[in-house]
Amino acid sequence: MPITAEDQAELALRHRKVSEAMAAGGLDALLAYGPGWRRENVRYLTDTPAVGSAAAVLFTRQAEPVAFSTARADLAPAERTGWVAQAAPLVMADPAELTGRLADLHPRRLGIAHHELVPALLMRAIGKALPDTEITSATKLMDGVRLVKSDWELARMRRAAEVCAAGWEAFVEVLEPGLPEYRIVAEVESRIKAMGAEDNFMLIASGKDEVRGMTAPSPRTLEAGDMVRTELTPQLDGYWLQICRSAVVGPASEVQKRSFELFDEAVAAGIAATRPGVTAHDVAKAQNDVFRSRGFGEYCTSKYTRVRGHGHGLHLDETPIIEGNETVLPENAVFIIHPNTYTPIAGYHVLGDPVRVTAAGCEVLIGTERKLFESGGVA
């Protein structure tokens, strides 16, 4: 299939970014490895979804990249995109297609993205093929390459934002007493899959102030006055984007409104802190300081919550927005700001918007209003 001019320009940009990062890191070759749940680097270099239990791309600055997969069904689609010169099988018990190419390259230094996830069987074969090569992790290298999004990528993420908004609309539309949580998720899945979503990572929780966190959907049925919380994260054309919102079955109570006001202020503080050059720590601290100023600092700790947001892109949970993470957020980085946690006000509360770092601050990527939604489905 002929590659479009837009895709060709994006491919050239990616090759340049990876090549420059390799040169800075002193790498002669890069192997982007991806098990089933961490395919972001493979997708970055192939623009093709893979179904095999493992996939990889061998990249050098001198030759066209070669893709590998444990599933032969992945090979033809990878070649059809035109992003790789060839696709070959990856057989863990005898990975000669990969190790033979590595041996021919005889690199001085080989970087492996997701080195820590490569099975010992495959690592032994690579080490045997490259007895004189220094093998190092290139996971952080590729994290840095993917951090800044191109216009091509942002266009895909804006389409994913439209899917997020539609999914949340479907979520609110069906809320009514007696509805099980899994039916809510089914309605959301139906809506977003009809719009082209490849996948969806979604957590949910329903109830009142006893709720301490979210899980996969359960058979629990909604009751009037419940607050229903969700992280809704569809994947479209490879790119994940998330919306975090809470809705009440019927009118919201005063304590639920007070909880929303706290979380909304924290999100606003995170947005106000975002601009090129700040760190993930800075954005997290801005949110946490709102809780601390109201006497709820305890609920920003790992006892009650995990992160105050995270990066978005070809993986759904990239750079963590957490105090102590000094990753600098450059222009065109994309992440969600979400101070999701439990407080004794009204239980676990979920609220957050995905943003793009701009020259002047940040752009919220979804148009969904940031409010405490109330359903009309109360009998």
mmCIF file of C-alpha atoms in Angstrom:
data_model
loop_
_atom_site.group_PDB
_atom_site.id
_atom_site.type_symbol
_atom_site.label_atom_id
_atom_site.label_comp_id
_atom_site.label_asym_id
_atom_site.label_seq_id
_atom_site.Cartn_x
_atom_site.Cartn_y
_atom_site.Cartn_z
ATOM 1 C CA MET A 1 0.000 0.000 0.000
ATOM 2 C CA PRO A 2 1.534 3.388 -0.987
ATOM 3 C CA ILE A 3 2.312 5.527 2.026
ATOM 4 C CA THR A 4 0.644 8.952 2.042
ATOM 5 C CA ALA A 5 2.655 12.163 2.038
ATOM 6 C CA GLU A 6 1.425 12.965 5.555
ATOM 7 C CA ASP A 7 2.424 9.535 6.829
ATOM 8 C CA GLN A 8 5.784 9.764 5.063
ATOM 9 C CA ALA A 9 6.509 13.075 6.774
ATOM 10 C CA GLU A 10 5.540 11.637 10.155
ATOM 11 C CA LEU A 11 7.676 8.551 9.558
ATOM 12 C CA ALA A 12 10.686 10.691 8.646
ATOM 13 C CA LEU A 13 10.162 12.791 11.791
ATOM 14 C CA ARG A 14 10.054 9.685 13.983
ATOM 15 C CA HIS A 15 13.163 8.208 12.399
ATOM 16 C CA ARG A 16 14.995 11.485 12.949
ATOM 17 C CA LYS A 17 13.911 11.706 16.605
ATOM 18 C CA VAL A 18 14.905 8.106 17.320
ATOM 19 C CA SER A 19 18.218 8.469 15.463
ATOM 20 C CA GLU A 20 19.105 11.642 17.365
ATOM 21 C CA ALA A 21 18.243 10.011 20.686
ATOM 22 C CA MET A 22 20.364 6.988 19.782
ATOM 23 C CA ALA A 23 23.309 9.183 18.840
ATOM 24 C CA ALA A 24 23.008 11.086 22.117
ATOM 25 C CA GLY A 25 22.882 7.789 24.002
ATOM 26 C CA GLY A 26 25.775 6.217 22.101
ATOM 27 C CA LEU A 27 23.655 3.425 20.607
ATOM 28 C CA ASP A 28 24.440 1.688 17.326
ATOM 29 C CA ALA A 29 21.174 -0.250 17.214
ATOM 30 C CA LEU A 30 17.822 -0.186 18.946
ATOM 31 C CA LEU A 31 15.448 -3.075 19.565
ATOM 32 C CA ALA A 32 11.945 -1.942 20.531
ATOM 33 C CA TYR A 33 10.427 -4.936 22.318
ATOM 34 C CA GLY A 34 6.774 -5.183 23.265
ATOM 35 C CA PRO A 35 4.885 -7.878 25.149
ATOM 36 C CA GLY A 36 1.123 -7.927 24.717
ATOM 37 C CA TRP A 37 0.440 -5.156 27.219
ATOM 38 C CA ARG A 38 3.282 -2.751 26.296
ATOM 39 C CA ARG A 39 3.223 -2.204 22.544
ATOM 40 C CA GLU A 40 3.702 1.564 22.458
ATOM 41 C CA ASN A 41 7.225 1.541 20.999
ATOM 42 C CA VAL A 42 6.410 -1.105 18.410
ATOM 43 C CA ARG A 43 3.331 0.877 17.378
ATOM 44 C CA TYR A 44 5.411 4.064 17.234
ATOM 45 C CA LEU A 45 7.732 2.513 14.646
ATOM 46 C CA THR A 46 5.140 0.539 12.634
ATOM 47 C CA ASP A 47 1.780 2.334 13.029
ATOM 48 C CA THR A 48 0.277 -1.153 13.092
ATOM 49 C CA PRO A 49 -1.567 -3.002 15.867
ATOM 50 C CA ALA A 50 -0.137 -6.427 16.700
ATOM 51 C CA VAL A 51 -1.993 -9.458 18.029
ATOM 52 C CA GLY A 52 0.969 -11.691 18.825
ATOM 53 C CA SER A 53 2.073 -12.358 22.397
ATOM 54 C CA ALA A 54 5.245 -10.402 21.634
ATOM 55 C CA ALA A 55 6.468 -8.086 18.896
ATOM 56 C CA ALA A 56 9.606 -6.085 18.204
ATOM 57 C CA VAL A 57 11.224 -3.657 15.782
ATOM 58 C CA LEU A 58 14.939 -3.540 14.985
ATOM 59 C CA PHE A 59 16.019 0.023 14.193
ATOM 60 C CA THR A 60 19.400 1.336 13.049
ATOM 61 C CA ARG A 61 20.468 4.673 11.624
ATOM 62 C CA GLN A 62 21.825 2.994 8.492
ATOM 63 C CA ALA A 63 19.009 0.667 7.366
ATOM 64 C CA GLU A 64 15.245 0.487 7.180
ATOM 65 C CA PRO A 65 13.600 -0.979 10.299
ATOM 66 C CA VAL A 66 12.457 -4.584 10.435
ATOM 67 C CA ALA A 67 9.426 -5.726 12.437
ATOM 68 C CA PHE A 68 9.001 -9.073 14.210
ATOM 69 C CA SER A 69 6.022 -10.804 15.760
ATOM 70 C CA THR A 70 5.197 -14.134 17.351
ATOM 71 C CA ALA A 71 1.980 -14.128 15.276
ATOM 72 C CA ARG A 72 2.387 -14.628 11.542
ATOM 73 C CA ALA A 73 -0.929 -12.810 11.083
ATOM 74 C CA ASP A 74 0.877 -9.584 12.077
ATOM 75 C CA LEU A 75 3.527 -9.761 9.355
ATOM 76 C CA ALA A 76 1.597 -8.793 6.223
ATOM 77 C CA PRO A 77 -0.250 -5.867 7.880
ATOM 78 C CA ALA A 78 3.058 -4.489 9.185
ATOM 79 C CA GLU A 79 4.565 -4.548 5.705
ATOM 80 C CA ARG A 80 1.446 -3.075 4.070
ATOM 81 C CA THR A 81 1.695 0.195 6.004
ATOM 82 C CA GLY A 82 5.062 0.935 4.427
ATOM 83 C CA TRP A 83 6.576 1.930 7.773
ATOM 84 C CA VAL A 84 8.990 -1.035 7.877
ATOM 85 C CA ALA A 85 11.041 -2.649 5.129
ATOM 86 C CA GLN A 86 10.200 -6.184 6.176
ATOM 87 C CA ALA A 87 8.343 -8.161 8.838
ATOM 88 C CA ALA A 88 9.651 -11.517 10.056
ATOM 89 C CA PRO A 89 8.497 -14.167 12.526
ATOM 90 C CA LEU A 90 9.707 -14.083 16.123
ATOM 91 C CA VAL A 91 10.026 -17.622 17.487
ATOM 92 C CA MET A 92 11.021 -17.504 21.143
ATOM 93 C CA ALA A 93 12.491 -21.012 21.166
ATOM 94 C CA ASP A 94 14.629 -20.244 18.098
ATOM 95 C CA PRO A 95 14.675 -16.495 17.302
ATOM 96 C CA ALA A 96 17.126 -16.891 14.400
ATOM 97 C CA GLU A 97 15.342 -14.305 12.231
ATOM 98 C CA LEU A 98 16.102 -11.677 14.871
ATOM 99 C CA THR A 99 19.447 -12.854 16.225
ATOM 100 C CA GLY A 100 20.847 -13.405 12.720
ATOM 101 C CA ARG A 101 20.171 -9.793 11.811
ATOM 102 C CA LEU A 102 21.655 -8.617 15.097
ATOM 103 C CA ALA A 103 24.796 -10.676 14.514
ATOM 104 C CA ASP A 104 25.173 -9.208 11.003
ATOM 105 C CA LEU A 105 25.020 -5.707 12.493
ATOM 106 C CA HIS A 106 27.543 -6.536 15.266
ATOM 107 C CA PRO A 107 26.698 -3.298 17.120
ATOM 108 C CA ARG A 108 29.048 -1.985 19.770
ATOM 109 C CA ARG A 109 26.066 -0.904 21.933
ATOM 110 C CA LEU A 110 22.510 -2.201 21.602
ATOM 111 C CA GLY A 111 19.651 -0.505 23.412
ATOM 112 C CA ILE A 112 16.495 -2.491 24.131
ATOM 113 C CA ALA A 113 13.324 -0.575 24.893
ATOM 114 C CA HIS A 114 11.464 -2.529 27.590
ATOM 115 C CA HIS A 115 14.651 -4.468 28.259
ATOM 116 C CA GLU A 116 13.188 -5.278 31.677
ATOM 117 C CA LEU A 117 10.269 -7.138 30.047
ATOM 118 C CA VAL A 118 12.254 -9.317 27.613
ATOM 119 C CA PRO A 119 11.938 -13.022 28.525
ATOM 120 C CA ALA A 120 15.141 -14.658 29.776
ATOM 121 C CA LEU A 121 14.999 -17.175 26.907
ATOM 122 C CA LEU A 122 15.139 -14.401 24.315
ATOM 123 C CA MET A 123 17.784 -12.424 26.209
ATOM 124 C CA ARG A 124 20.058 -15.457 26.309
ATOM 125 C CA ALA A 125 19.717 -15.874 22.537
ATOM 126 C CA ILE A 126 20.496 -12.197 21.939
ATOM 127 C CA GLY A 127 23.496 -12.343 24.256
ATOM 128 C CA LYS A 128 24.809 -15.438 22.495
ATOM 129 C CA ALA A 129 24.485 -13.732 19.098
ATOM 130 C CA LEU A 130 26.240 -10.594 20.357
ATOM 131 C CA PRO A 131 29.009 -11.772 22.700
ATOM 132 C CA ASP A 132 31.000 -8.533 22.368
ATOM 133 C CA THR A 133 28.086 -6.099 22.428
ATOM 134 C CA GLU A 134 27.137 -3.939 25.390
ATOM 135 C CA ILE A 135 23.390 -4.356 25.869
ATOM 136 C CA THR A 136 21.553 -1.659 27.779
ATOM 137 C CA SER A 137 18.019 -0.474 28.449
ATOM 138 C CA ALA A 138 16.525 2.058 26.035
ATOM 139 C CA THR A 139 13.157 2.286 27.772
ATOM 140 C CA LYS A 140 13.700 5.850 29.017
ATOM 141 C CA LEU A 141 15.147 6.831 25.658
ATOM 142 C CA MET A 142 11.923 5.854 23.884
ATOM 143 C CA ASP A 143 9.789 7.402 26.624
ATOM 144 C CA GLY A 144 11.547 10.675 25.868
ATOM 145 C CA VAL A 145 11.132 10.296 22.115
ATOM 146 C CA ARG A 146 7.377 9.762 22.455
ATOM 147 C CA LEU A 147 6.834 12.502 25.058
ATOM 148 C CA VAL A 148 6.432 15.363 22.566
ATOM 149 C CA LYS A 149 3.519 14.788 20.210
ATOM 150 C CA SER A 150 3.594 15.830 16.560
ATOM 151 C CA ASP A 151 0.700 17.544 14.787
ATOM 152 C CA TRP A 152 -0.019 14.169 13.150
ATOM 153 C CA GLU A 153 -0.324 12.546 16.568
ATOM 154 C CA LEU A 154 -2.361 15.397 18.030
ATOM 155 C CA ALA A 155 -4.894 15.045 15.217
ATOM 156 C CA ARG A 156 -5.449 11.423 16.235
ATOM 157 C CA MET A 157 -5.679 12.379 19.903
ATOM 158 C CA ARG A 158 -8.283 15.043 19.138
ATOM 159 C CA ARG A 159 -10.397 12.371 17.467
ATOM 160 C CA ALA A 160 -9.921 10.214 20.565
ATOM 161 C CA ALA A 161 -11.152 13.182 22.622
ATOM 162 C CA GLU A 162 -14.399 13.155 20.644
ATOM 163 C CA VAL A 163 -14.797 9.476 21.480
ATOM 164 C CA CYS A 164 -14.179 10.230 25.171
ATOM 165 C CA ALA A 165 -16.942 12.835 25.146
ATOM 166 C CA ALA A 166 -19.377 10.502 23.417
ATOM 167 C CA GLY A 167 -18.576 7.714 25.862
ATOM 168 C CA TRP A 168 -19.290 9.971 28.824
ATOM 169 C CA GLU A 169 -22.598 11.075 27.260
ATOM 170 C CA ALA A 170 -23.610 7.420 26.955
ATOM 171 C CA PHE A 171 -22.556 6.859 30.578
ATOM 172 C CA VAL A 172 -24.810 9.600 31.956
ATOM 173 C CA GLU A 173 -27.741 8.821 29.668
ATOM 174 C CA VAL A 174 -28.299 5.331 31.090
ATOM 175 C CA LEU A 175 -27.946 6.040 34.823
ATOM 176 C CA GLU A 176 -31.014 4.993 36.773
ATOM 177 C CA PRO A 177 -31.794 3.032 39.941
ATOM 178 C CA GLY A 178 -31.607 -0.731 39.468
ATOM 179 C CA LEU A 179 -29.068 -0.642 36.639
ATOM 180 C CA PRO A 180 -25.995 -2.858 37.257
ATOM 181 C CA GLU A 181 -22.568 -1.337 36.782
ATOM 182 C CA TYR A 182 -21.703 -3.727 33.961
ATOM 183 C CA ARG A 183 -24.659 -2.448 31.933
ATOM 184 C CA ILE A 184 -23.281 1.091 32.117
ATOM 185 C CA VAL A 185 -19.958 -0.097 30.735
ATOM 186 C CA ALA A 186 -21.728 -2.121 28.026
ATOM 187 C CA GLU A 187 -23.563 0.999 26.834
ATOM 188 C CA VAL A 188 -20.336 2.995 26.788
ATOM 189 C CA GLU A 189 -18.513 0.252 24.895
ATOM 190 C CA SER A 190 -21.302 0.089 22.313
ATOM 191 C CA ARG A 191 -21.144 3.835 21.707
ATOM 192 C CA ILE A 192 -17.376 4.172 21.433
ATOM 193 C CA LYS A 193 -16.787 0.986 19.433
ATOM 194 C CA ALA A 194 -19.307 2.273 16.875
ATOM 195 C CA MET A 195 -17.049 5.328 16.553
ATOM 196 C CA GLY A 196 -13.978 3.204 15.828
ATOM 197 C CA ALA A 197 -12.439 2.696 19.262
ATOM 198 C CA GLU A 198 -9.966 -0.205 19.231
ATOM 199 C CA ASP A 199 -10.044 -0.717 22.974
ATOM 200 C CA ASN A 200 -11.160 0.905 26.213
ATOM 201 C CA PHE A 201 -9.635 0.867 29.673
ATOM 202 C CA MET A 202 -12.397 1.703 32.125
ATOM 203 C CA LEU A 203 -12.746 1.678 35.900
ATOM 204 C CA ILE A 204 -15.984 2.392 37.731
ATOM 205 C CA ALA A 205 -17.405 2.673 41.245
ATOM 206 C CA SER A 206 -20.907 3.388 42.483
ATOM 207 C CA GLY A 207 -22.223 4.128 45.943
ATOM 208 C CA LYS A 208 -22.034 6.891 48.494
ATOM 209 C CA ASP A 209 -19.316 7.972 50.949
ATOM 210 C CA GLU A 210 -18.240 4.381 51.633
ATOM 211 C CA VAL A 211 -16.548 4.123 48.201
ATOM 212 C CA ARG A 212 -12.737 4.042 48.551
ATOM 213 C CA GLY A 213 -11.676 3.382 44.949
ATOM 214 C CA MET A 214 -12.645 2.046 41.530
ATOM 215 C CA THR A 215 -12.580 -1.438 40.021
ATOM 216 C CA ALA A 216 -13.809 -3.284 36.959
ATOM 217 C CA PRO A 217 -17.632 -3.180 36.681
ATOM 218 C CA SER A 218 -19.542 -5.363 39.131
ATOM 219 C CA PRO A 219 -23.148 -6.607 39.310
ATOM 220 C CA ARG A 220 -23.909 -3.946 41.943
ATOM 221 C CA THR A 221 -27.118 -2.109 41.050
ATOM 222 C CA LEU A 222 -27.434 1.644 41.282
ATOM 223 C CA GLU A 223 -29.484 3.337 43.964
ATOM 224 C CA ALA A 224 -30.953 6.844 44.075
ATOM 225 C CA GLY A 225 -28.347 9.255 45.439
ATOM 226 C CA ASP A 226 -25.374 7.133 44.374
ATOM 227 C CA MET A 227 -22.361 8.905 42.955
ATOM 228 C CA VAL A 228 -21.049 6.915 39.998
ATOM 229 C CA ARG A 229 -17.391 7.507 39.198
ATOM 230 C CA THR A 230 -15.362 6.492 36.172
ATOM 231 C CA GLU A 231 -12.082 6.730 34.334
ATOM 232 C CA LEU A 232 -13.012 6.201 30.692
ATOM 233 C CA THR A 233 -10.020 5.657 28.400
ATOM 234 C CA PRO A 234 -10.696 4.743 24.758
ATOM 235 C CA GLN A 235 -7.971 3.916 22.258
ATOM 236 C CA LEU A 236 -8.408 5.225 18.700
ATOM 237 C CA ASP A 237 -5.882 4.705 15.902
ATOM 238 C CA GLY A 238 -3.389 3.577 18.541
ATOM 239 C CA TYR A 239 -3.777 6.610 20.812
ATOM 240 C CA TRP A 240 -5.317 6.550 24.279
ATOM 241 C CA LEU A 241 -7.064 9.493 25.900
ATOM 242 C CA GLN A 242 -8.958 9.650 29.180
ATOM 243 C CA ILE A 243 -11.841 11.533 30.733
ATOM 244 C CA CYS A 244 -12.531 11.405 34.480
ATOM 245 C CA ARG A 245 -15.970 12.368 35.738
ATOM 246 C CA SER A 246 -18.533 11.588 38.446
ATOM 247 C CA ALA A 247 -22.325 11.681 38.173
ATOM 248 C CA VAL A 248 -25.129 11.343 40.701
ATOM 249 C CA VAL A 249 -28.215 9.180 40.200
ATOM 250 C CA GLY A 250 -30.737 11.950 40.712
ATOM 251 C CA PRO A 251 -30.047 15.278 42.452
ATOM 252 C CA ALA A 252 -26.627 15.728 44.077
ATOM 253 C CA SER A 253 -26.476 16.163 47.834
ATOM 254 C CA GLU A 254 -24.783 19.115 49.487
ATOM 255 C CA VAL A 255 -21.802 16.989 50.542
ATOM 256 C CA GLN A 256 -21.408 15.628 47.011
ATOM 257 C CA LYS A 257 -21.410 19.197 45.702
ATOM 258 C CA ARG A 258 -18.845 20.198 48.315
ATOM 259 C CA SER A 259 -16.650 17.288 47.303
ATOM 260 C CA PHE A 260 -16.875 18.336 43.661
ATOM 261 C CA GLU A 261 -15.862 21.895 44.525
ATOM 262 C CA LEU A 262 -12.690 20.641 46.222
ATOM 263 C CA PHE A 263 -11.711 18.425 43.303
ATOM 264 C CA ASP A 264 -12.598 21.057 40.717
ATOM 265 C CA GLU A 265 -10.339 23.549 42.482
ATOM 266 C CA ALA A 266 -7.520 20.988 42.451
ATOM 267 C CA VAL A 267 -7.932 20.317 38.718
ATOM 268 C CA ALA A 268 -7.952 24.068 38.051
ATOM 269 C CA ALA A 269 -4.748 24.433 40.079
ATOM 270 C CA GLY A 270 -3.065 21.695 38.048
ATOM 271 C CA ILE A 271 -4.126 23.364 34.808
ATOM 272 C CA ALA A 272 -2.892 26.764 36.006
ATOM 273 C CA ALA A 273 0.502 25.256 36.908
ATOM 274 C CA THR A 274 0.988 23.659 33.477
ATOM 275 C CA ARG A 275 3.325 25.341 31.009
ATOM 276 C CA PRO A 276 6.491 24.336 29.141
ATOM 277 C CA GLY A 277 9.408 23.562 31.440
ATOM 278 C CA VAL A 278 7.499 22.687 34.599
ATOM 279 C CA THR A 279 7.863 19.184 35.950
ATOM 280 C CA ALA A 280 5.374 16.440 36.678
ATOM 281 C CA HIS A 281 6.172 17.148 40.333
ATOM 282 C CA ASP A 282 5.084 20.780 39.954
ATOM 283 C CA VAL A 283 1.700 19.855 38.476
ATOM 284 C CA ALA A 284 1.068 17.212 41.131
ATOM 285 C CA LYS A 285 2.071 19.544 43.954
ATOM 286 C CA ALA A 286 -0.266 22.267 42.718
ATOM 287 C CA GLN A 287 -3.176 19.839 43.002
ATOM 288 C CA ASN A 288 -2.107 18.398 46.326
ATOM 289 C CA ASP A 289 -1.621 21.842 47.846
ATOM 290 C CA VAL A 290 -5.341 22.504 47.388
ATOM 291 C CA PHE A 291 -6.120 19.444 49.521
ATOM 292 C CA ARG A 292 -3.491 20.396 52.081
ATOM 293 C CA SER A 293 -4.878 23.922 52.403
ATOM 294 C CA ARG A 294 -8.306 22.450 53.203
ATOM 295 C CA GLY A 295 -6.991 19.973 55.766
ATOM 296 C CA PHE A 296 -7.159 16.945 53.446
ATOM 297 C CA GLY A 297 -3.445 16.476 52.793
ATOM 298 C CA GLU A 298 -3.504 12.940 54.179
ATOM 299 C CA TYR A 299 -5.674 11.868 51.243
ATOM 300 C CA CYS A 300 -2.966 12.770 48.721
ATOM 301 C CA THR A 301 -0.723 9.983 49.993
ATOM 302 C CA SER A 302 -0.234 6.475 48.646
ATOM 303 C CA LYS A 303 -2.524 5.171 51.369
ATOM 304 C CA TYR A 304 -5.479 6.563 49.429
ATOM 305 C CA THR A 305 -4.361 7.295 45.876
ATOM 306 C CA ARG A 306 -1.697 6.584 43.247
ATOM 307 C CA VAL A 307 -1.008 9.537 40.936
ATOM 308 C CA ARG A 308 -2.399 13.003 40.183
ATOM 309 C CA GLY A 309 -2.521 12.248 36.474
ATOM 310 C CA HIS A 310 -0.369 10.554 33.863
ATOM 311 C CA GLY A 311 0.847 10.909 30.308
ATOM 312 C CA HIS A 312 -1.215 9.890 27.284
ATOM 313 C CA GLY A 313 -0.219 8.568 23.906
ATOM 314 C CA LEU A 314 0.423 5.094 22.525
ATOM 315 C CA HIS A 315 0.319 3.790 26.096
ATOM 316 C CA LEU A 316 -2.587 4.689 28.355
ATOM 317 C CA ASP A 317 -0.519 5.352 31.487
ATOM 318 C CA GLU A 318 2.724 7.113 30.582
ATOM 319 C CA THR A 319 4.724 9.668 32.617
ATOM 320 C CA PRO A 320 3.189 9.722 36.132
ATOM 321 C CA ILE A 321 2.077 13.110 37.452
ATOM 322 C CA ILE A 322 3.266 12.621 41.000
ATOM 323 C CA GLU A 323 5.348 14.511 43.523
ATOM 324 C CA GLY A 324 8.965 13.462 43.186
ATOM 325 C CA ASN A 325 8.827 12.896 39.414
ATOM 326 C CA GLU A 326 11.116 15.580 37.971
ATOM 327 C CA THR A 327 10.302 14.779 34.335
ATOM 328 C CA VAL A 328 10.157 18.108 32.479
ATOM 329 C CA LEU A 329 6.928 18.626 30.532
ATOM 330 C CA PRO A 330 7.735 20.254 27.180
ATOM 331 C CA GLU A 331 5.399 21.897 24.709
ATOM 332 C CA ASN A 332 3.073 19.353 23.046
ATOM 333 C CA ALA A 333 3.326 16.823 25.842
ATOM 334 C CA VAL A 334 -0.135 15.372 26.555
ATOM 335 C CA PHE A 335 -1.324 14.141 29.936
ATOM 336 C CA ILE A 336 -4.402 14.055 32.134
ATOM 337 C CA ILE A 337 -4.742 16.098 35.298
ATOM 338 C CA HIS A 338 -6.824 14.110 37.781
ATOM 339 C CA PRO A 339 -6.639 14.462 41.584
ATOM 340 C CA ASN A 340 -8.772 11.319 42.034
ATOM 341 C CA THR A 341 -8.792 10.109 45.620
ATOM 342 C CA TYR A 342 -10.939 9.315 48.635
ATOM 343 C CA THR A 343 -11.935 11.955 51.154
ATOM 344 C CA PRO A 344 -14.419 11.680 54.028
ATOM 345 C CA ILE A 345 -16.564 14.401 52.426
ATOM 346 C CA ALA A 346 -18.381 12.111 49.971
ATOM 347 C CA GLY A 347 -16.088 9.146 49.403
ATOM 348 C CA TYR A 348 -13.899 8.576 46.364
ATOM 349 C CA HIS A 349 -14.269 11.343 43.789
ATOM 350 C CA VAL A 350 -13.159 11.292 40.150
ATOM 351 C CA LEU A 351 -12.550 14.395 38.062
ATOM 352 C CA GLY A 352 -9.980 15.166 35.399
ATOM 353 C CA ASP A 353 -9.235 16.575 31.952
ATOM 354 C CA PRO A 354 -6.559 15.654 29.386
ATOM 355 C CA VAL A 355 -4.391 18.602 28.381
ATOM 356 C CA ARG A 356 -1.754 19.528 25.821
ATOM 357 C CA VAL A 357 1.122 21.722 26.948
ATOM 358 C CA THR A 358 1.153 24.900 24.837
ATOM 359 C CA ALA A 359 3.607 27.774 24.569
ATOM 360 C CA ALA A 360 1.380 29.862 26.834
ATOM 361 C CA GLY A 361 0.129 27.191 29.247
ATOM 362 C CA CYS A 362 -2.087 24.310 28.262
ATOM 363 C CA GLU A 363 -5.100 23.369 26.158
ATOM 364 C CA VAL A 364 -7.869 21.164 27.526
ATOM 365 C CA LEU A 365 -8.486 18.564 24.822
ATOM 366 C CA ILE A 366 -12.090 17.647 25.635
ATOM 367 C CA GLY A 367 -15.163 19.831 25.456
ATOM 368 C CA THR A 368 -17.123 18.019 28.163
ATOM 369 C CA GLU A 369 -18.104 20.418 30.927
ATOM 370 C CA ARG A 370 -16.258 19.933 34.186
ATOM 371 C CA LYS A 371 -19.180 19.639 36.600
ATOM 372 C CA LEU A 372 -20.898 17.157 38.881
ATOM 373 C CA PHE A 373 -23.415 15.563 36.526
ATOM 374 C CA GLU A 374 -26.902 14.598 37.704
ATOM 375 C CA SER A 375 -29.020 12.001 35.931
ATOM 376 C CA GLY A 376 -32.735 12.367 35.402
ATOM 377 C CA GLY A 377 -33.426 8.667 35.731
ATOM 378 C CA VAL A 378 -34.715 8.575 39.315
ATOM 379 C CA ALA A 379 -37.982 6.676 39.722
#
